[in-house]
Coordinates of C-alpha atoms in Angstrom, one line a residue:
M1 CA 0.1 -19.5 -30.5
A2 CA -3.0 -18.0 -31.3
R3 CA -5.1 -20.0 -29.0
R4 CA -2.9 -18.8 -26.4
H5 CA -3.6 -15.8 -26.7
E6 CA -6.9 -16.1 -27.5
R7 CA -7.3 -18.0 -23.8
T8 CA -5.1 -14.7 -22.5
V9 CA -7.3 -12.0 -23.4
A10 CA -10.5 -14.9 -22.2
R11 CA -8.8 -14.8 -18.7
Q12 CA -8.6 -10.6 -18.9
S13 CA -12.5 -10.4 -20.0
A14 CA -13.5 -13.1 -17.1
L15 CA -11.5 -11.3 -14.6
Q16 CA -13.2 -7.9 -15.4
V17 CA -16.7 -9.2 -15.2
L18 CA -16.1 -11.2 -12.0
Y19 CA -14.6 -7.8 -10.4
T20 CA -17.1 -6.3 -11.3
S21 CA -19.2 -8.9 -10.0
E22 CA -17.6 -8.8 -6.5
I23 CA -17.9 -4.6 -6.6
Q24 CA -21.6 -4.6 -7.1
G25 CA -22.3 -7.8 -5.1
V26 CA -24.2 -9.4 -8.0
P27 CA -23.8 -13.0 -10.0
A28 CA -21.2 -13.3 -12.7
S29 CA -22.9 -15.0 -14.9
D30 CA -26.3 -12.9 -14.1
L31 CA -23.8 -10.1 -15.3
V32 CA -23.5 -12.2 -18.7
E33 CA -26.9 -12.9 -19.1
N34 CA -27.8 -9.4 -19.4
G35 CA -24.8 -8.0 -21.0
S36 CA -24.0 -5.9 -18.7
V37 CA -20.4 -6.8 -19.1
L38 CA -17.3 -4.8 -20.7
E39 CA -17.6 -1.3 -22.0
D40 CA -16.2 -2.0 -25.7
E41 CA -18.6 -3.5 -28.1
T42 CA -16.5 -7.1 -28.7
P43 CA -18.8 -9.4 -27.0
L44 CA -17.0 -11.9 -24.4
S45 CA -16.0 -15.2 -25.9
D46 CA -17.0 -18.8 -25.4
Y47 CA -13.6 -19.5 -23.3
A48 CA -14.4 -16.3 -20.8
V49 CA -18.1 -17.4 -20.8
R50 CA -16.8 -20.9 -19.8
L51 CA -14.7 -19.3 -17.0
I52 CA -16.9 -17.0 -15.9
D53 CA -20.2 -19.6 -15.4
G54 CA -17.7 -21.9 -13.6
V55 CA -16.1 -20.1 -11.2
D56 CA -19.8 -18.7 -10.3
E57 CA -20.6 -22.3 -10.3
K58 CA -17.9 -23.8 -8.1
M59 CA -17.6 -20.6 -6.1
L60 CA -18.0 -22.3 -2.2
S61 CA -15.5 -25.0 -3.8
I62 CA -13.2 -22.8 -4.7
N63 CA -13.3 -20.0 -1.9
A64 CA -12.9 -23.3 0.0
R65 CA -9.7 -24.2 -1.5
L66 CA -8.0 -20.3 -1.4
A67 CA -9.0 -20.6 2.6
S68 CA -6.9 -23.2 3.3
T69 CA -4.1 -22.7 0.7
S70 CA -4.1 -19.0 1.6
E71 CA -1.8 -18.6 4.7
N72 CA -2.9 -15.9 7.2
W73 CA -5.2 -14.4 4.9
K74 CA -9.3 -14.0 4.8
L75 CA -10.7 -14.4 1.7
D76 CA -12.6 -11.1 2.4
R77 CA -9.6 -9.4 3.7
M78 CA -7.7 -9.9 0.4
P79 CA -7.9 -7.0 -2.5
V80 CA -10.5 -7.7 -4.7
V81 CA -8.7 -8.1 -8.0
D82 CA -6.6 -10.7 -6.5
R83 CA -9.2 -12.6 -5.2
C84 CA -10.6 -12.9 -8.3
I85 CA -7.6 -14.0 -9.9
L86 CA -7.2 -16.6 -7.7
R87 CA -10.6 -18.1 -8.5
L88 CA -10.0 -17.9 -12.0
A89 CA -6.9 -19.8 -11.6
A90 CA -8.1 -22.2 -9.1
Y91 CA -11.3 -23.1 -11.0
E92 CA -9.1 -23.6 -14.3
M93 CA -6.5 -25.7 -12.1
L94 CA -9.2 -28.0 -10.6
Y95 CA -11.8 -28.0 -13.5
V96 CA -10.5 -27.1 -16.8
D97 CA -8.3 -30.5 -17.8
E98 CA -7.3 -29.1 -21.5
V99 CA -5.4 -26.3 -19.0
P100 CA -1.8 -27.4 -17.5
V101 CA -2.0 -26.4 -14.4
S102 CA 1.6 -24.1 -14.8
V103 CA -0.1 -22.1 -17.4
A104 CA -2.5 -21.5 -15.3
I105 CA -0.6 -20.3 -12.4
N106 CA 1.7 -18.5 -15.1
E107 CA -1.4 -17.1 -17.0
A108 CA -2.7 -15.7 -12.7
V109 CA 0.8 -14.0 -12.6
E110 CA 0.4 -12.4 -15.0
L111 CA -2.8 -10.8 -14.8
A112 CA -1.9 -10.5 -11.3
K113 CA 1.3 -8.1 -12.2
G114 CA -1.0 -6.3 -14.9
F115 CA -4.0 -5.6 -12.8
G116 CA -3.3 -6.9 -9.0
G117 CA -4.1 -4.8 -6.2
E118 CA -0.9 -4.9 -4.2
D119 CA 3.2 -4.6 -5.6
E120 CA 2.7 -7.9 -3.5
S121 CA 0.2 -9.3 -5.3
P122 CA 2.2 -11.4 -8.3
R123 CA 4.4 -13.2 -5.4
F124 CA 0.9 -13.7 -3.4
V125 CA -0.8 -15.4 -5.8
N126 CA 2.2 -17.7 -7.1
G127 CA 2.4 -18.9 -3.4
V128 CA -1.2 -19.9 -2.8
L129 CA -1.6 -21.9 -6.5
G130 CA 1.5 -23.0 -6.1
R131 CA -0.1 -24.8 -2.8
I132 CA -2.7 -25.6 -4.5
A133 CA -0.8 -27.3 -7.3
R134 CA 0.6 -29.1 -4.4
Q135 CA -2.6 -30.1 -2.9
I136 CA -3.1 -31.3 -6.9
E137 CA -0.5 -33.3 -7.2
E138 CA -1.0 -35.2 -4.1
D139 CA -4.4 -35.7 -4.5
A140 CA -3.8 -37.2 -7.2
K141 CA -1.9 -40.4 -5.6
D142 CA -4.4 -40.8 -3.0
P143 CA -8.1 -40.2 -4.6
E144 CA -9.5 -41.1 -1.4
A145 CA -7.8 -39.1 1.2
A146 CA -8.3 -35.9 -2.0
K147 CA -11.8 -36.4 -1.4
R148 CA -11.9 -36.4 2.6
R149 CA -9.6 -33.0 2.3
E150 CA -12.1 -31.8 0.0
D151 CA -15.1 -32.4 2.4
E152 CA -12.8 -31.4 5.4
M153 CA -12.2 -27.7 3.9
Y154 CA -15.2 -27.4 2.5
A155 CA -17.1 -27.7 6.1
A156 CA -14.4 -25.8 7.3
Y157 CA -15.6 -22.6 5.4
A158 CA -18.8 -23.2 5.3
F159 CA -19.4 -23.8 8.7
P160 CA -16.8 -22.2 10.5
T161 CA -16.4 -22.5 14.1
T162 CA -16.0 -19.9 16.6
E163 CA -12.8 -19.6 18.9

């Protein structure tokens, strides 16, 4: 139980850093390196730093995945805190093997309840992450199709066509 609580606190800290990063337009890992992250004196946990660095490193891939699953919502139109929660959870779902997908979703919904930008934030976060979870399940059945989907999502996000 202590480990779960530690990770919940780490997610909250990581969310604060990711949010600050968005507001200031500075990479989150730079904020961590400079030590300009949280108001209190408590240092970031190793897991919080892992999440922050991971989101920074995989940002394009995560954004592409979110753009493809957030129906009728462009990333830049989402409330900043919701976008940060989604990035954090998507990183855990896609790249942190020891965290079950369902745990990442539940933790993100709790973050949205506590910090979300809108009344509908928990439902919105749950819906987007649920679609990502379904993609992950499908991808596990057909890794070649998964690679193609990832390439297509990335291309659509990184090189959008104008219509």
